[in-house]
């Protein structure tokens, strides 16, 4: 082989080597980036799991506080009211004709005791766990309808395919949503619709109030944040549609059997 | 490799010596082409690989970048890239069909490539230090081109090896900067779905693979001048060597078009 042929052969071999280096580098970058990508994904998943656990712990603490509050209401304020009612009764028996004011006071205290018991029940975790979500929501709806200031309806399936602890979290979500409507929207009618399919449980809470804008949402900040956090804890989604004709809160929770 | 040229200017191709890449019309006129008496006998395959593959590759590049720019990202860097490849395609066609040597077109193409790809890499870099390095490399390339093509020497009839070597070196450095950037940052999307990655990978294959061909091409073309009295087979070997360069360019263009099709397939766009 002459010198030119040798030179060209050397160039070809060296170029092939350079080409291999280029291809090798591309493959290395791909492998490295894929590992980095997987690592970042795992980190994200761990972080997400940590956030969920943190949220669960916080909600558990919140439930515990509500539980204590419920016990305090029942055992302390409830007892005080019962004592007051008893004393009013004793006073009434001592009088030949009880005054109208005393009768009104007796009725008011009785009503306060009933309200307090009902509220205490809705805050008490142990009591809630004895009943299912539908029963508890029915009780809440009745409690609100008794006031006659609002008209509340509730459509629901015969039962929901959720574990009791998940039902409790969902109950708090729905409770928060209609409490927002009662407090802020000037609504007179509130409608709760619950539907269940093979994969999801969908809950819609609709009111005929004034609605709210993004600017107003700061007023509802804590309530909305609680709803979002709790829905996230259940792995579900929540969306708000608000306008002049009212607000609709749509919650979708996956059913995990 | 030992260079026989006595001075630096000869080595870097600043003297009027060889004529390659050679326009096909001059190839076909074997009787007239005194330096390359038998190149008219180049086979069809060799002809396609060594000559037609350049415009074909640039046409593929233009198509790939046009589709990506139109369908996926309207960023300026892709539009500039598309414009550059279209200009390169026109240059390659012109070099193929014109009567005289197309070497000055290849030399102009080199500076167009410097500007087009440097702009793309400038846009691609995320830090100011990386951008500064890209600007510096582009300036070196442009200054050298201006000096070698317009001030120091007439390079209309030689292949400006040094210009291509500076271009290749600059591009490989820019590519390494991009790789460092990739390794330091994790994106939300897999790298296999990144057009930039596949395009840059193609450029790495082309510029690194062709580096030695660029470096030695002027030296080799001078070797086949009449004074060395080499045979037709030597000339054909050189044609093949340029063909290897074209194959690398074609691979690079295939990678670019392939990446666009791959991304389109995975993003399930209705049509291209």
PDB file of N, CA and C in Angstrom, chain A residues 142-219:
ATOM      1  N   UNK A 142     -80.343  17.510  58.307  1.00  0.00           N
ATOM      2  CA  UNK A 142     -81.503  17.701  59.194  1.00  0.00           C
ATOM      3  C   UNK A 142     -81.252  18.826  60.183  1.00  0.00           C
ATOM      4  N   UNK A 143     -80.048  18.820  60.760  1.00  0.00           N
ATOM      5  CA  UNK A 143     -79.686  19.827  61.758  1.00  0.00           C
ATOM      6  C   UNK A 143     -79.816  21.238  61.151  1.00  0.00           C
ATOM      7  N   UNK A 144     -79.357  21.366  59.903  1.00  0.00           N
ATOM      8  CA  UNK A 144     -79.411  22.690  59.261  1.00  0.00           C
ATOM      9  C   UNK A 144     -80.842  23.037  58.847  1.00  0.00           C
ATOM     10  N   UNK A 145     -81.613  22.033  58.383  1.00  0.00           N
ATOM     11  CA  UNK A 145     -83.000  22.295  57.964  1.00  0.00           C
ATOM     12  C   UNK A 145     -83.899  22.689  59.132  1.00  0.00           C
ATOM     13  N   UNK A 146     -83.527  22.211  60.321  1.00  0.00           N
ATOM     14  CA  UNK A 146     -84.326  22.529  61.525  1.00  0.00           C
ATOM     15  C   UNK A 146     -84.352  24.036  61.744  1.00  0.00           C
ATOM     16  N   UNK A 147     -83.243  24.705  61.409  1.00  0.00           N
ATOM     17  CA  UNK A 147     -83.176  26.156  61.637  1.00  0.00           C
ATOM     18  C   UNK A 147     -84.175  26.921  60.769  1.00  0.00           C
ATOM     19  N   UNK A 148     -84.611  26.327  59.682  1.00  0.00           N
ATOM     20  CA  UNK A 148     -85.568  26.889  58.727  1.00  0.00           C
ATOM     21  C   UNK A 148     -85.059  28.147  58.008  1.00  0.00           C
ATOM     22  N   UNK A 149     -83.787  28.437  58.225  1.00  0.00           N
ATOM     23  CA  UNK A 149     -83.202  29.576  57.494  1.00  0.00           C
ATOM     24  C   UNK A 149     -82.727  29.134  56.123  1.00  0.00           C
ATOM     25  N   UNK A 150     -82.383  27.866  56.019  1.00  0.00           N
ATOM     26  CA  UNK A 150     -81.869  27.303  54.760  1.00  0.00           C
ATOM     27  C   UNK A 150     -82.671  26.067  54.396  1.00  0.00           C
ATOM     28  N   UNK A 151     -82.698  25.838  53.073  1.00  0.00           N
ATOM     29  CA  UNK A 151     -83.312  24.597  52.612  1.00  0.00           C
ATOM     30  C   UNK A 151     -82.202  23.748  52.008  1.00  0.00           C
ATOM     31  N   UNK A 152     -82.005  22.621  52.599  1.00  0.00           N
ATOM     32  CA  UNK A 152     -80.887  21.787  52.155  1.00  0.00           C
ATOM     33  C   UNK A 152     -81.399  20.426  51.702  1.00  0.00           C
ATOM     34  N   UNK A 153     -80.949  19.975  50.524  1.00  0.00           N
ATOM     35  CA  UNK A 153     -81.344  18.648  50.038  1.00  0.00           C
ATOM     36  C   UNK A 153     -80.111  17.778  49.853  1.00  0.00           C
ATOM     37  N   UNK A 154     -80.318  16.489  49.918  1.00  0.00           N
ATOM     38  CA  UNK A 154     -79.197  15.556  49.842  1.00  0.00           C
ATOM     39  C   UNK A 154     -79.611  14.315  49.041  1.00  0.00           C
ATOM     40  N   UNK A 155     -78.964  14.158  47.882  1.00  0.00           N
ATOM     41  CA  UNK A 155     -79.222  12.942  47.074  1.00  0.00           C
ATOM     42  C   UNK A 155     -78.008  12.036  47.218  1.00  0.00           C
ATOM     43  N   UNK A 156     -78.273  10.759  47.435  1.00  0.00           N
ATOM     44  CA  UNK A 156     -77.123   9.884  47.727  1.00  0.00           C
ATOM     45  C   UNK A 156     -77.414   8.445  47.302  1.00  0.00           C
ATOM     46  N   UNK A 157     -76.355   7.660  47.114  1.00  0.00           N
ATOM     47  CA  UNK A 157     -76.557   6.217  46.842  1.00  0.00           C
ATOM     48  C   UNK A 157     -76.867   5.504  48.158  1.00  0.00           C
ATOM     49  N   UNK A 158     -77.213   4.229  48.067  1.00  0.00           N
ATOM     50  CA  UNK A 158     -77.580   3.513  49.295  1.00  0.00           C
ATOM     51  C   UNK A 158     -76.375   3.377  50.227  1.00  0.00           C
ATOM     52  N   UNK A 159     -75.199   3.197  49.654  1.00  0.00           N
ATOM     53  CA  UNK A 159     -73.992   3.133  50.486  1.00  0.00           C
ATOM     54  C   UNK A 159     -72.783   3.573  49.674  1.00  0.00           C
ATOM     55  N   UNK A 160     -71.725   3.933  50.368  1.00  0.00           N
ATOM     56  CA  UNK A 160     -70.503   4.349  49.641  1.00  0.00           C
ATOM     57  C   UNK A 160     -69.377   3.357  49.898  1.00  0.00           C
ATOM     58  N   UNK A 161     -68.603   3.129  48.825  1.00  0.00           N
ATOM     59  CA  UNK A 161     -67.535   2.132  48.909  1.00  0.00           C
ATOM     60  C   UNK A 161     -66.227   2.772  49.375  1.00  0.00           C
ATOM     61  N   UNK A 162     -66.271   3.303  50.581  1.00  0.00           N
ATOM     62  CA  UNK A 162     -65.052   3.920  51.128  1.00  0.00           C
ATOM     63  C   UNK A 162     -64.854   3.410  52.551  1.00  0.00           C
ATOM     64  N   UNK A 163     -63.599   3.293  52.950  1.00  0.00           N
ATOM     65  CA  UNK A 163     -63.324   2.864  54.322  1.00  0.00           C
ATOM     66  C   UNK A 163     -63.779   3.963  55.285  1.00  0.00           C
ATOM     67  N   UNK A 164     -63.982   3.593  56.556  1.00  0.00           N
ATOM     68  CA  UNK A 164     -64.571   4.547  57.492  1.00  0.00           C
ATOM     69  C   UNK A 164     -63.699   5.792  57.692  1.00  0.00           C
ATOM     70  N   UNK A 165     -62.352   5.602  57.703  1.00  0.00           N
ATOM     71  CA  UNK A 165     -61.500   6.772  57.902  1.00  0.00           C
ATOM     72  C   UNK A 165     -61.554   7.708  56.690  1.00  0.00           C
ATOM     73  N   UNK A 166     -61.682   7.114  55.476  1.00  0.00           N
ATOM     74  CA  UNK A 166     -61.811   7.935  54.264  1.00  0.00           C
ATOM     75  C   UNK A 166     -63.181   8.625  54.242  1.00  0.00           C
ATOM     76  N   UNK A 167     -64.189   7.910  54.736  1.00  0.00           N
ATOM     77  CA  UNK A 167     -65.534   8.517  54.802  1.00  0.00           C
ATOM     78  C   UNK A 167     -65.531   9.725  55.739  1.00  0.00           C
ATOM     79  N   UNK A 168     -64.762   9.596  56.812  1.00  0.00           N
ATOM     80  CA  UNK A 168     -64.694  10.687  57.786  1.00  0.00           C
ATOM     81  C   UNK A 168     -64.053  11.931  57.150  1.00  0.00           C
ATOM     82  N   UNK A 169     -62.944  11.679  56.401  1.00  0.00           N
ATOM     83  CA  UNK A 169     -62.259  12.809  55.739  1.00  0.00           C
ATOM     84  C   UNK A 169     -63.202  13.458  54.720  1.00  0.00           C
ATOM     85  N   UNK A 170     -63.928  12.622  53.969  1.00  0.00           N
ATOM     86  CA  UNK A 170     -64.864  13.160  52.971  1.00  0.00           C
ATOM     87  C   UNK A 170     -65.999  13.931  53.656  1.00  0.00           C
ATOM     88  N   UNK A 171     -66.430  13.421  54.788  1.00  0.00           N
ATOM     89  CA  UNK A 171     -67.476  14.112  55.553  1.00  0.00           C
ATOM     90  C   UNK A 171     -67.021  15.527  55.930  1.00  0.00           C
ATOM     91  N   UNK A 172     -65.760  15.613  56.393  1.00  0.00           N
ATOM     92  CA  UNK A 172     -65.216  16.930  56.764  1.00  0.00           C
ATOM     93  C   UNK A 172     -65.133  17.852  55.542  1.00  0.00           C
ATOM     94  N   UNK A 173     -64.823  17.276  54.376  1.00  0.00           N
ATOM     95  CA  UNK A 173     -64.735  18.085  53.143  1.00  0.00           C
ATOM     96  C   UNK A 173     -66.113  18.676  52.826  1.00  0.00           C
ATOM     97  N   UNK A 174     -67.122  17.796  52.818  1.00  0.00           N
ATOM     98  CA  UNK A 174     -68.477  18.242  52.472  1.00  0.00           C
ATOM     99  C   UNK A 174     -68.975  19.247  53.514  1.00  0.00           C
ATOM    100  N   UNK A 175     -68.684  18.951  54.764  1.00  0.00           N
ATOM    101  CA  UNK A 175     -69.085  19.836  55.866  1.00  0.00           C
ATOM    102  C   UNK A 175     -68.477  21.235  55.663  1.00  0.00           C
ATOM    103  N   UNK A 176     -67.188  21.256  55.338  1.00  0.00           N
ATOM    104  CA  UNK A 176     -66.491  22.527  55.112  1.00  0.00           C
ATOM    105  C   UNK A 176     -67.110  23.277  53.923  1.00  0.00           C
ATOM    106  N   UNK A 177     -67.419  22.516  52.861  1.00  0.00           N
ATOM    107  CA  UNK A 177     -67.966  23.137  51.644  1.00  0.00           C
ATOM    108  C   UNK A 177     -69.325  23.782  51.926  1.00  0.00           C
ATOM    109  N   UNK A 178     -70.235  23.074  52.617  1.00  0.00           N
ATOM    110  CA  UNK A 178     -71.542  23.721  52.823  1.00  0.00           C
ATOM    111  C   UNK A 178     -71.497  24.759  53.944  1.00  0.00           C
ATOM    112  N   UNK A 179     -70.536  24.631  54.848  1.00  0.00           N
ATOM    113  CA  UNK A 179     -70.358  25.681  55.862  1.00  0.00           C
ATOM    114  C   UNK A 179     -69.935  26.988  55.174  1.00  0.00           C
ATOM    115  N   UNK A 180     -69.064  26.871  54.168  1.00  0.00           N
ATOM    116  CA  UNK A 180     -68.654  28.052  53.382  1.00  0.00           C
ATOM    117  C   UNK A 180     -69.875  28.698  52.730  1.00  0.00           C
ATOM    118  N   UNK A 181     -70.739  27.838  52.155  1.00  0.00           N
ATOM    119  CA  UNK A 181     -71.942  28.350  51.497  1.00  0.00           C
ATOM    120  C   UNK A 181     -72.856  29.046  52.502  1.00  0.00           C
ATOM    121  N   UNK A 182     -73.010  28.432  53.670  1.00  0.00           N
ATOM    122  CA  UNK A 182     -73.893  29.001  54.698  1.00  0.00           C
ATOM    123  C   UNK A 182     -73.366  30.339  55.217  1.00  0.00           C
ATOM    124  N   UNK A 183     -72.021  30.403  55.399  1.00  0.00           N
ATOM    125  CA  UNK A 183     -71.441  31.590  56.022  1.00  0.00           C
ATOM    126  C   UNK A 183     -71.261  32.739  55.033  1.00  0.00           C
ATOM    127  N   UNK A 184     -70.836  32.424  53.822  1.00  0.00           N
ATOM    128  CA  UNK A 184     -70.377  33.508  52.944  1.00  0.00           C
ATOM    129  C   UNK A 184     -71.252  33.815  51.730  1.00  0.00           C
ATOM    130  N   UNK A 185     -72.077  32.854  51.288  1.00  0.00           N
ATOM    131  CA  UNK A 185     -72.692  33.054  49.969  1.00  0.00           C
ATOM    132  C   UNK A 185     -74.090  33.676  50.000  1.00  0.00           C
ATOM    133  N   UNK A 186     -74.642  33.867  51.196  1.00  0.00           N
ATOM    134  CA  UNK A 186     -76.020  34.372  51.332  1.00  0.00           C
ATOM    135  C   UNK A 186     -76.999  33.445  50.600  1.00  0.00           C
ATOM    136  N   UNK A 187     -76.686  32.174  50.581  1.00  0.00           N
ATOM    137  CA  UNK A 187     -77.540  31.213  49.868  1.00  0.00           C
ATOM    138  C   UNK A 187     -78.766  30.859  50.726  1.00  0.00           C
ATOM    139  N   UNK A 188     -79.845  30.495  50.056  1.00  0.00           N
ATOM    140  CA  UNK A 188     -81.028  30.013  50.776  1.00  0.00           C
ATOM    141  C   UNK A 188     -81.240  28.521  50.524  1.00  0.00           C
ATOM    142  N   UNK A 189     -80.710  28.083  49.394  1.00  0.00           N
ATOM    143  CA  UNK A 189     -80.870  26.650  49.075  1.00  0.00           C
ATOM    144  C   UNK A 189     -79.500  26.039  48.804  1.00  0.00           C
ATOM    145  N   UNK A 190     -79.292  24.897  49.401  1.00  0.00           N
ATOM    146  CA  UNK A 190     -78.038  24.166  49.172  1.00  0.00           C
ATOM    147  C   UNK A 190     -78.398  22.732  48.811  1.00  0.00           C
ATOM    148  N   UNK A 191     -77.717  22.245  47.795  1.00  0.00           N
ATOM    149  CA  UNK A 191     -78.047  20.901  47.318  1.00  0.00           C
ATOM    150  C   UNK A 191     -76.769  20.050  47.303  1.00  0.00           C
ATOM    151  N   UNK A 192     -76.846  18.887  47.895  1.00  0.00           N
ATOM    152  CA  UNK A 192     -75.690  17.973  47.873  1.00  0.00           C
ATOM    153  C   UNK A 192     -76.085  16.749  47.050  1.00  0.00           C
ATOM    154  N   UNK A 193     -75.295  16.471  46.037  1.00  0.00           N
ATOM    155  CA  UNK A 193     -75.572  15.288  45.206  1.00  0.00           C
ATOM    156  C   UNK A 193     -74.360  14.371  45.268  1.00  0.00           C
ATOM    157  N   UNK A 194     -74.618  13.131  45.619  1.00  0.00           N
ATOM    158  CA  UNK A 194     -73.523  12.162  45.705  1.00  0.00           C
ATOM    159  C   UNK A 194     -73.814  11.026  44.733  1.00  0.00           C
ATOM    160  N   UNK A 195     -72.831  10.756  43.846  1.00  0.00           N
ATOM    161  CA  UNK A 195     -73.008   9.665  42.870  1.00  0.00           C
ATOM    162  C   UNK A 195     -71.771   8.788  42.905  1.00  0.00           C
ATOM    163  N   UNK A 196     -72.007   7.522  42.662  1.00  0.00           N
ATOM    164  CA  UNK A 196     -70.885   6.582  42.732  1.00  0.00           C
ATOM    165  C   UNK A 196     -70.860   5.707  41.487  1.00  0.00           C
ATOM    166  N   UNK A 197     -69.655   5.577  40.886  1.00  0.00           N
ATOM    167  CA  UNK A 197     -69.523   4.585  39.805  1.00  0.00           C
ATOM    168  C   UNK A 197     -68.445   3.582  40.217  1.00  0.00           C
ATOM    169  N   UNK A 198     -67.999   2.780  39.260  1.00  0.00           N
ATOM    170  CA  UNK A 198     -67.051   1.718  39.603  1.00  0.00           C
ATOM    171  C   UNK A 198     -65.718   2.267  40.115  1.00  0.00           C
ATOM    172  N   UNK A 199     -65.354   3.444  39.660  1.00  0.00           N
ATOM    173  CA  UNK A 199     -64.021   3.960  39.997  1.00  0.00           C
ATOM    174  C   UNK A 199     -64.022   5.157  40.955  1.00  0.00           C
ATOM    175  N   UNK A 200     -65.082   5.950  40.895  1.00  0.00           N
ATOM    176  CA  UNK A 200     -65.051   7.207  41.645  1.00  0.00           C
ATOM    177  C   UNK A 200     -66.339   7.459  42.415  1.00  0.00           C
ATOM    178  N   UNK A 201     -66.150   8.269  43.444  1.00  0.00           N
ATOM    179  CA  UNK A 201     -67.306   8.793  44.171  1.00  0.00           C
ATOM    180  C   UNK A 201     -67.323  10.304  43.881  1.00  0.00           C
ATOM    181  N   UNK A 202     -68.398  10.775  43.297  1.00  0.00           N
ATOM    182  CA  UNK A 202     -68.492  12.191  42.947  1.00  0.00           C
ATOM    183  C   UNK A 202     -69.495  12.880  43.866  1.00  0.00           C
ATOM    184  N   UNK A 203     -69.047  14.001  44.413  1.00  0.00           N
ATOM    185  CA  UNK A 203     -69.943  14.780  45.283  1.00  0.00           C
ATOM    186  C   UNK A 203     -70.008  16.207  44.726  1.00  0.00           C
ATOM    187  N   UNK A 204     -71.244  16.704  44.588  1.00  0.00           N
ATOM    188  CA  UNK A 204     -71.422  18.082  44.134  1.00  0.00           C
ATOM    189  C   UNK A 204     -72.204  18.837  45.210  1.00  0.00           C
ATOM    190  N   UNK A 205     -71.645  19.969  45.607  1.00  0.00           N
ATOM    191  CA  UNK A 205     -72.348  20.817  46.580  1.00  0.00           C
ATOM    192  C   UNK A 205     -72.658  22.126  45.853  1.00  0.00           C
ATOM    193  N   UNK A 206     -73.953  22.379  45.675  1.00  0.00           N
ATOM    194  CA  UNK A 206     -74.363  23.526  44.865  1.00  0.00           C
ATOM    195  C   UNK A 206     -75.237  24.454  45.704  1.00  0.00           C
ATOM    196  N   UNK A 207     -74.961  25.770  45.597  1.00  0.00           N
ATOM    197  CA  UNK A 207     -75.810  26.720  46.314  1.00  0.00           C
ATOM    198  C   UNK A 207     -76.321  27.791  45.360  1.00  0.00           C
ATOM    199  N   UNK A 208     -77.340  28.548  45.816  1.00  0.00           N
ATOM    200  CA  UNK A 208     -77.898  29.606  44.966  1.00  0.00           C
ATOM    201  C   UNK A 208     -77.468  30.993  45.477  1.00  0.00           C
ATOM    202  N   UNK A 209     -76.285  31.037  46.047  1.00  0.00           N
ATOM    203  CA  UNK A 209     -75.787  32.276  46.638  1.00  0.00           C
ATOM    204  C   UNK A 209     -75.201  33.240  45.626  1.00  0.00           C
ATOM    205  N   UNK A 210     -74.433  34.196  46.170  1.00  0.00           N
ATOM    206  CA  UNK A 210     -73.899  35.263  45.318  1.00  0.00           C
ATOM    207  C   UNK A 210     -72.644  34.860  44.564  1.00  0.00           C
ATOM    208  N   UNK A 211     -72.069  33.713  44.937  1.00  0.00           N
ATOM    209  CA  UNK A 211     -70.851  33.278  44.275  1.00  0.00           C
ATOM    210  C   UNK A 211     -69.653  34.069  44.786  1.00  0.00           C
ATOM    211  N   UNK A 212     -68.503  33.708  44.317  1.00  0.00           N
ATOM    212  CA  UNK A 212     -67.315  34.462  44.738  1.00  0.00           C
ATOM    213  C   UNK A 212     -66.330  34.509  43.587  1.00  0.00           C
ATOM    214  N   UNK A 213     -65.481  35.528  43.641  1.00  0.00           N
ATOM    215  CA  UNK A 213     -64.452  35.664  42.614  1.00  0.00           C
ATOM    216  C   UNK A 213     -63.119  35.268  43.232  1.00  0.00           C
ATOM    217  N   UNK A 214     -62.107  35.227  42.378  1.00  0.00           N
ATOM    218  CA  UNK A 214     -60.774  34.844  42.874  1.00  0.00           C
ATOM    219  C   UNK A 214     -60.321  35.837  43.953  1.00  0.00           C
ATOM    220  N   UNK A 215     -60.702  37.124  43.763  1.00  0.00           N
ATOM    221  CA  UNK A 215     -60.298  38.143  44.742  1.00  0.00           C
ATOM    222  C   UNK A 215     -60.950  37.884  46.098  1.00  0.00           C
ATOM    223  N   UNK A 216     -62.213  37.401  46.064  1.00  0.00           N
ATOM    224  CA  UNK A 216     -62.920  37.125  47.321  1.00  0.00           C
ATOM    225  C   UNK A 216     -62.441  35.855  47.996  1.00  0.00           C
ATOM    226  N   UNK A 217     -61.802  35.007  47.213  1.00  0.00           N
ATOM    227  CA  UNK A 217     -61.466  33.671  47.714  1.00  0.00           C
ATOM    228  C   UNK A 217     -60.529  33.732  48.922  1.00  0.00           C
ATOM    229  N   UNK A 218     -59.863  34.909  49.111  1.00  0.00           N
ATOM    230  CA  UNK A 218     -58.979  35.030  50.278  1.00  0.00           C
ATOM    231  C   UNK A 218     -59.781  34.936  51.573  1.00  0.00           C
ATOM    232  N   UNK A 219     -61.066  35.386  51.516  1.00  0.00           N
ATOM    233  CA  UNK A 219     -61.928  35.309  52.701  1.00  0.00           C
ATOM    234  C   UNK A 219     -62.187  33.851  53.068  1.00  0.00           C
TER     235      UNK A 219
END
